[in-house]
Amino acid sequence: AAHNGDRDFFREKCGLPISTYFSAVKLKWLLDNIPEIREKADAGDALFGTIDTWLLYKLGGVHVTDPTNAARTMLMDLRTLQWDPEICKAFDIPMSMLPEIRSSAEVYAPMLAGTAKGVPLAACLGD
């Protein structure tokens, strides 16, 4: 579905106007303008996430986020708290590159290394 310049086209689902401030537009630009990223994404070899996702991936080896962070990407449906296939399709973003959306307070994984190795990573929250 083309938004035809309507900044509020996705607002009912994601709660946000179309804006370069949010991750979906930035990710679309990367996918459209850097062929290597598009190739990796289409092959299932590229992952996307916000800073919380990167931290959890580096510290615990899991590709996850929580609804508070996912909501700021423009790609999550606020009613279902899941990635929205229609919005992802409109931005031509493969859903396979998106992290799993999980609760803000649960054990995601143990720390993988360092003095905190084995300590549970058990919270993820955006402000």
Coordinates of N, CA, C and O in Angstrom, one line a residue:
A1 N 0.8 -1.2 0.0 CA 0.0 0.0 0.0 C 0.9 1.2 0.0 O 1.7 1.4 0.8
A2 N 0.7 2.1 -0.9 CA 1.4 3.4 -1.0 C 0.8 4.4 -0.1 O -0.4 4.5 0.0
H3 N 1.7 5.1 0.6 CA 1.2 6.1 1.5 C 0.8 7.4 0.8 O 0.2 8.3 1.4
N4 N 1.3 7.6 -0.4 CA 0.9 8.8 -1.2 C 1.1 10.1 -0.4 O 0.3 11.0 -0.5
G5 N 2.3 10.2 0.3 CA 2.6 11.4 1.0 C 1.9 11.7 2.3 O 2.0 12.7 2.9
D6 N 1.0 10.7 2.7 CA 0.3 10.9 4.0 C 1.1 10.4 5.1 O 1.4 9.3 5.4
R7 N 1.6 11.4 5.9 CA 2.5 11.2 7.1 C 1.8 10.3 8.1 O 2.5 9.6 8.9
D8 N 0.5 10.2 8.1 CA -0.2 9.5 9.1 C -0.7 8.1 8.6 O -1.5 7.5 9.3
F9 N -0.2 7.7 7.5 CA -0.7 6.5 6.9 C -0.7 5.2 7.8 O -1.6 4.4 7.8
F10 N 0.4 5.1 8.6 CA 0.6 3.9 9.5 C 0.2 4.2 10.9 O 0.3 3.4 11.8
R11 N -0.2 5.5 11.2 CA -0.4 5.9 12.6 C -1.4 5.0 13.4 O -1.2 4.7 14.5
E12 N -2.5 4.6 12.7 CA -3.5 3.7 13.4 C -2.8 2.4 13.9 O -3.2 2.0 15.0
K13 N -1.9 1.9 13.2 CA -1.3 0.6 13.6 C -0.1 0.8 14.6 O 0.0 0.2 15.6
C14 N 0.8 1.7 14.2 CA 2.1 1.9 14.9 C 2.1 3.1 15.9 O 3.0 3.2 16.7
G15 N 1.1 4.0 15.7 CA 1.1 5.1 16.6 C 2.0 6.3 16.2 O 2.1 7.2 17.0
L16 N 2.7 6.1 15.1 CA 3.7 7.1 14.7 C 3.5 7.7 13.3 O 3.0 7.0 12.5
P17 N 3.9 8.9 13.1 CA 3.8 9.4 11.7 C 5.0 8.9 11.0 O 6.0 8.5 11.6
I18 N 4.9 8.9 9.6 CA 6.1 8.6 8.8 C 7.1 9.7 9.0 O 6.8 10.9 8.8
S19 N 8.3 9.3 9.5 CA 9.3 10.3 9.8 C 10.7 9.7 9.7 O 10.9 8.5 10.1
T20 N 11.7 10.4 9.3 CA 13.1 9.9 9.3 C 13.6 9.7 10.7 O 14.7 9.1 10.8
Y21 N 12.9 10.2 11.7 CA 13.4 10.0 13.1 C 13.3 8.5 13.5 O 14.1 8.1 14.3
F22 N 12.4 7.7 12.9 CA 12.2 6.4 13.3 C 13.0 5.4 12.5 O 13.3 5.6 11.3
S23 N 13.2 4.2 13.0 CA 14.1 3.2 12.4 C 13.7 2.7 11.1 O 14.5 2.4 10.2
A24 N 12.4 2.5 10.9 CA 11.9 1.9 9.6 C 12.4 2.7 8.4 O 12.8 2.1 7.4
V25 N 12.3 4.0 8.4 CA 12.7 4.8 7.3 C 14.2 4.7 7.1 O 14.7 4.6 6.0
K26 N 15.0 4.7 8.2 CA 16.5 4.6 8.1 C 16.8 3.2 7.5 O 17.7 3.1 6.7
L27 N 16.2 2.2 8.0 CA 16.5 0.8 7.5 C 16.1 0.7 6.1 O 16.9 0.1 5.3
K28 N 15.0 1.3 5.7 CA 14.6 1.2 4.3 C 15.7 1.9 3.4 O 16.1 1.4 2.3
W29 N 16.2 3.0 3.9 CA 17.2 3.7 3.1 C 18.5 2.8 2.9 O 19.0 2.7 1.9
L30 N 18.9 2.2 4.0 CA 20.1 1.3 4.0 C 19.8 0.2 3.0 O 20.7 -0.2 2.2
L31 N 18.6 -0.5 3.1 CA 18.3 -1.6 2.2 C 18.2 -1.1 0.7 O 18.6 -1.9 -0.2
D32 N 17.8 0.1 0.5 CA 17.6 0.6 -0.9 C 18.9 1.1 -1.5 O 19.0 1.2 -2.7
N33 N 19.8 1.5 -0.7 CA 21.0 2.2 -1.2 C 22.3 1.5 -1.0 O 23.3 1.9 -1.5
I34 N 22.4 0.4 -0.2 CA 23.6 -0.3 0.0 C 23.3 -1.8 -0.4 O 22.7 -2.5 0.3
P35 N 23.7 -2.1 -1.7 CA 23.4 -3.4 -2.2 C 23.8 -4.6 -1.3 O 23.0 -5.6 -1.2
E36 N 24.9 -4.5 -0.7 CA 25.4 -5.6 0.2 C 24.4 -5.9 1.3 O 24.2 -7.0 1.7
I37 N 23.9 -4.8 1.9 CA 22.9 -5.0 3.0 C 21.6 -5.6 2.5 O 21.1 -6.5 3.1
R38 N 21.1 -5.2 1.3 CA 19.9 -5.8 0.7 C 20.2 -7.3 0.4 O 19.3 -8.1 0.8
E39 N 21.3 -7.6 -0.1 CA 21.6 -9.0 -0.5 C 21.6 -9.8 0.8 O 21.0 -10.9 0.8
K40 N 22.3 -9.4 1.8 CA 22.4 -10.1 3.1 C 21.0 -10.2 3.7 O 20.6 -11.3 4.2
A41 N 20.2 -9.1 3.7 CA 18.9 -9.2 4.3 C 18.0 -10.2 3.6 O 17.3 -11.0 4.2
D42 N 18.0 -10.1 2.2 CA 17.2 -11.0 1.5 C 17.6 -12.5 1.6 O 16.8 -13.4 1.5
A43 N 18.9 -12.7 1.9 CA 19.4 -14.1 2.1 C 19.2 -14.6 3.6 O 19.5 -15.7 3.9
G44 N 18.7 -13.7 4.4 CA 18.5 -14.1 5.8 C 19.8 -14.0 6.6 O 19.9 -14.5 7.7
D45 N 20.8 -13.2 6.1 CA 22.1 -13.1 6.8 C 22.3 -11.7 7.4 O 23.5 -11.4 7.7
A46 N 21.3 -10.9 7.6 CA 21.4 -9.6 8.2 C 20.4 -9.5 9.3 O 19.2 -9.9 9.2
L47 N 20.8 -8.9 10.4 CA 19.9 -8.7 11.5 C 19.7 -7.2 11.8 O 20.7 -6.4 11.6
F48 N 18.6 -6.8 12.3 CA 18.3 -5.4 12.6 C 17.9 -5.3 14.0 O 17.3 -6.3 14.6
G49 N 18.1 -4.2 14.6 CA 17.6 -4.0 16.0 C 18.1 -2.6 16.5 O 18.9 -1.9 15.9
T50 N 17.4 -2.1 17.5 CA 17.8 -0.9 18.2 C 18.9 -1.2 19.2 O 19.4 -2.3 19.3
I51 N 19.4 -0.2 19.9 CA 20.5 -0.3 20.8 C 20.3 -1.4 21.8 O 21.2 -2.2 22.2
D52 N 19.1 -1.6 22.3 CA 18.8 -2.7 23.3 C 19.0 -4.0 22.6 O 19.6 -4.9 23.3
T53 N 18.6 -4.2 21.4 CA 18.8 -5.4 20.7 C 20.3 -5.8 20.5 O 20.7 -6.9 20.7
W54 N 21.1 -4.7 20.2 CA 22.5 -4.9 20.0 C 23.2 -5.3 21.3 O 24.0 -6.3 21.4
L55 N 22.8 -4.7 22.4 CA 23.4 -5.0 23.7 C 23.0 -6.4 24.1 O 23.9 -7.2 24.6
L56 N 21.8 -6.8 24.0 CA 21.4 -8.2 24.4 C 22.0 -9.2 23.5 O 22.4 -10.3 23.9
Y57 N 22.2 -8.9 22.2 CA 22.9 -9.8 21.3 C 24.4 -9.9 21.7 O 24.9 -11.1 21.7
K58 N 25.1 -8.8 22.0 CA 26.5 -8.9 22.3 C 26.7 -9.5 23.7 O 27.6 -10.2 23.9
L59 N 25.8 -9.2 24.6 CA 26.0 -9.7 26.0 C 25.5 -11.1 26.2 O 26.0 -11.9 27.0
G60 N 24.4 -11.5 25.5 CA 23.7 -12.8 25.7 C 23.5 -13.6 24.5 O 23.0 -14.7 24.6
G61 N 23.9 -13.1 23.3 CA 23.7 -13.9 22.1 C 22.3 -14.1 21.6 O 22.1 -15.0 20.9
V62 N 21.4 -13.3 22.1 CA 20.0 -13.4 21.7 C 19.6 -12.2 20.9 O 20.0 -11.1 21.1
H63 N 18.8 -12.4 19.8 CA 18.3 -11.3 19.0 C 16.8 -11.0 19.4 O 15.9 -11.5 18.8
V64 N 16.7 -10.2 20.4 CA 15.4 -9.8 21.0 C 15.3 -8.4 21.2 O 16.3 -7.6 21.3
T65 N 14.1 -7.9 21.4 CA 13.8 -6.5 21.9 C 12.5 -6.6 22.7 O 11.9 -7.7 22.9
D66 N 12.1 -5.5 23.3 CA 10.9 -5.4 24.0 C 9.9 -4.5 23.3 O 10.3 -3.7 22.4
P67 N 8.7 -4.5 23.7 CA 7.7 -3.6 23.0 C 8.0 -2.1 23.1 O 7.7 -1.4 22.2
T68 N 8.6 -1.7 24.2 CA 8.9 -0.2 24.3 C 9.9 0.2 23.3 O 9.8 1.3 22.7
N69 N 10.9 -0.6 23.0 CA 11.8 -0.3 21.9 C 11.3 -0.6 20.5 O 11.5 0.2 19.6
A70 N 10.6 -1.7 20.4 CA 10.0 -2.0 19.1 C 9.0 -1.0 18.6 O 8.9 -0.7 17.4
A71 N 8.3 -0.4 19.5 CA 7.3 0.6 19.2 C 7.9 1.8 18.5 O 7.2 2.5 17.8
R72 N 9.2 2.1 18.7 CA 9.8 3.3 18.2 C 10.4 3.1 16.8 O 11.1 3.9 16.2
T73 N 10.2 1.9 16.3 CA 10.7 1.6 14.9 C 9.8 1.9 13.8 O 10.2 2.0 12.7
M74 N 8.5 2.1 14.1 CA 7.4 2.2 13.2 C 6.9 0.9 12.6 O 6.1 0.8 11.7
L75 N 7.5 -0.2 13.0 CA 7.2 -1.5 12.4 C 6.3 -2.4 13.3 O 5.9 -3.5 12.8
M76 N 6.1 -2.0 14.5 CA 5.3 -2.9 15.4 C 3.8 -2.4 15.5 O 3.5 -1.2 15.6
D77 N 2.9 -3.3 15.4 CA 1.5 -3.0 15.6 C 1.2 -2.9 17.1 O 1.4 -3.8 17.9
L78 N 0.7 -1.8 17.5 CA 0.5 -1.5 19.0 C -0.6 -2.4 19.6 O -0.6 -2.6 20.8
R79 N -1.5 -2.9 18.7 CA -2.6 -3.8 19.3 C -2.1 -5.2 19.5 O -2.5 -5.8 20.5
T80 N -1.2 -5.7 18.7 CA -0.7 -7.1 18.9 C 0.6 -7.2 19.5 O 1.0 -8.2 20.0
L81 N 1.4 -6.1 19.6 CA 2.7 -6.0 20.1 C 3.6 -7.0 19.3 O 4.6 -7.6 19.8
Q82 N 3.4 -7.1 18.0 CA 4.2 -7.9 17.1 C 4.5 -7.1 15.9 O 3.9 -6.0 15.6
W83 N 5.6 -7.5 15.2 CA 5.9 -6.8 13.9 C 4.7 -6.9 13.0 O 4.1 -7.9 12.9
D84 N 4.5 -5.8 12.2 CA 3.3 -5.8 11.4 C 3.7 -6.2 9.9 O 4.5 -5.4 9.3
P85 N 3.2 -7.3 9.4 CA 3.6 -7.7 8.0 C 3.3 -6.6 7.0 O 4.1 -6.4 6.0
E86 N 2.2 -5.9 7.1 CA 1.8 -4.9 6.1 C 2.8 -3.7 6.1 O 3.2 -3.3 5.0
I87 N 3.1 -3.3 7.3 CA 4.1 -2.2 7.3 C 5.4 -2.6 6.8 O 6.1 -1.9 6.1
C88 N 5.9 -3.8 7.2 CA 7.2 -4.3 6.8 C 7.2 -4.4 5.2 O 8.2 -4.1 4.6
K89 N 6.1 -4.9 4.7 CA 6.0 -5.0 3.2 C 6.0 -3.7 2.6 O 6.7 -3.5 1.5
A90 N 5.3 -2.7 3.1 CA 5.3 -1.3 2.5 C 6.7 -0.7 2.5 O 7.1 0.0 1.6
F91 N 7.5 -1.0 3.5 CA 8.9 -0.5 3.6 C 9.9 -1.5 2.9 O 11.1 -1.2 2.9
D92 N 9.4 -2.6 2.5 CA 10.3 -3.6 1.8 C 11.4 -4.1 2.8 O 12.5 -4.2 2.4
I93 N 11.0 -4.4 4.0 CA 11.9 -4.9 5.1 C 11.6 -6.3 5.3 O 10.4 -6.7 5.8
P94 N 12.5 -7.2 5.1 CA 12.3 -8.6 5.4 C 12.1 -8.8 6.9 O 12.9 -8.4 7.7
M95 N 11.0 -9.5 7.3 CA 10.7 -9.7 8.7 C 11.7 -10.6 9.4 O 11.9 -10.6 10.6
S96 N 12.4 -11.4 8.6 CA 13.4 -12.3 9.1 C 14.6 -11.6 9.8 O 15.3 -12.2 10.6
M97 N 14.8 -10.3 9.5 CA 15.9 -9.6 10.1 C 15.5 -8.9 11.4 O 16.3 -8.4 12.1
L98 N 14.2 -9.0 11.8 CA 13.7 -8.3 13.0 C 13.9 -9.2 14.2 O 13.7 -10.4 14.1
P99 N 14.2 -8.6 15.3 CA 14.3 -9.3 16.6 C 13.0 -9.8 17.1 O 12.0 -9.2 16.8
E100 N 13.0 -10.9 17.9 CA 11.8 -11.3 18.5 C 11.4 -10.3 19.6 O 12.2 -9.8 20.3
I101 N 10.1 -10.0 19.6 CA 9.6 -9.0 20.6 C 9.2 -9.9 21.8 O 8.3 -10.7 21.7
R102 N 9.8 -9.5 23.0 CA 9.5 -10.2 24.2 C 9.2 -9.3 25.3 O 9.4 -8.1 25.2
S103 N 8.7 -9.7 26.4 CA 8.4 -8.9 27.5 C 9.5 -8.0 28.0 O 10.7 -8.4 27.8
S104 N 9.2 -6.9 28.6 CA 10.3 -6.0 29.1 C 11.0 -6.6 30.4 O 12.1 -6.2 30.7
A105 N 10.4 -7.6 31.0 CA 10.9 -8.1 32.3 C 10.8 -9.7 32.2 O 9.8 -10.2 32.6
E106 N 11.9 -10.3 31.8 CA 12.0 -11.7 31.8 C 13.5 -12.1 31.6 O 14.2 -11.2 31.2
V107 N 13.8 -13.3 31.8 CA 15.2 -13.7 31.6 C 15.3 -14.0 30.1 O 14.7 -14.9 29.6
Y108 N 16.2 -13.3 29.4 CA 16.5 -13.5 28.0 C 17.5 -14.5 27.8 O 17.5 -15.3 26.9
A109 N 18.6 -14.4 28.6 CA 19.8 -15.3 28.4 C 20.8 -15.0 29.5 O 20.7 -13.9 30.1
P110 N 21.7 -15.9 29.7 CA 22.8 -15.6 30.7 C 23.9 -14.7 30.0 O 24.0 -14.8 28.7
M111 N 24.6 -13.9 30.7 CA 25.7 -13.2 30.2 C 26.7 -14.3 29.6 O 26.9 -15.3 30.2
L112 N 27.3 -14.0 28.5 CA 28.2 -15.0 27.8 C 29.6 -15.0 28.3 O 30.3 -16.0 28.2
A113 N 30.1 -13.8 28.8 CA 31.5 -13.7 29.1 C 31.8 -12.7 30.2 O 30.9 -12.0 30.7
G114 N 33.0 -12.6 30.7 CA 33.4 -11.6 31.6 C 33.1 -12.0 33.1 O 32.7 -13.2 33.3
T115 N 33.3 -11.1 34.0 CA 33.1 -11.4 35.4 C 31.7 -11.7 35.7 O 31.4 -12.3 36.7
A116 N 30.7 -11.2 34.8 CA 29.3 -11.5 35.0 C 28.8 -12.7 34.3 O 27.6 -12.9 34.2
K117 N 29.7 -13.5 33.7 CA 29.3 -14.7 32.9 C 28.4 -15.5 33.7 O 28.6 -15.8 34.9
G118 N 27.2 -15.9 33.1 CA 26.2 -16.7 33.7 C 25.1 -15.9 34.4 O 24.1 -16.4 34.7
V119 N 25.4 -14.6 34.7 CA 24.3 -13.8 35.3 C 23.2 -13.6 34.3 O 23.4 -13.2 33.2
P120 N 21.9 -13.8 34.8 CA 20.8 -13.6 33.8 C 20.6 -12.2 33.3 O 20.7 -11.2 34.1
L121 N 20.4 -12.0 32.0 CA 20.0 -10.7 31.5 C 18.5 -10.8 31.6 O 17.8 -11.6 30.9
A122 N 17.9 -9.9 32.4 CA 16.5 -10.1 32.8 C 15.7 -8.8 32.7 O 14.6 -8.8 33.4
A123 N 16.1 -7.9 31.9 CA 15.3 -6.7 31.8 C 15.7 -5.9 30.5 O 16.8 -6.0 30.1
C124 N 14.7 -5.3 29.8 CA 15.0 -4.5 28.6 C 13.8 -3.5 28.6 O 12.7 -3.9 28.5
L125 N 14.2 -2.2 28.6 CA 13.2 -1.2 28.7 C 13.7 0.1 28.0 O 14.8 0.5 28.3
G126 N 12.9 0.7 27.2 CA 13.2 2.0 26.6 C 12.5 3.1 27.4 O 11.5 2.8 28.0
D127 N 13.0 4.3 27.3 CA 12.3 5.4 28.0 C 11.6 6.3 27.1 O 11.8 6.3 25.9

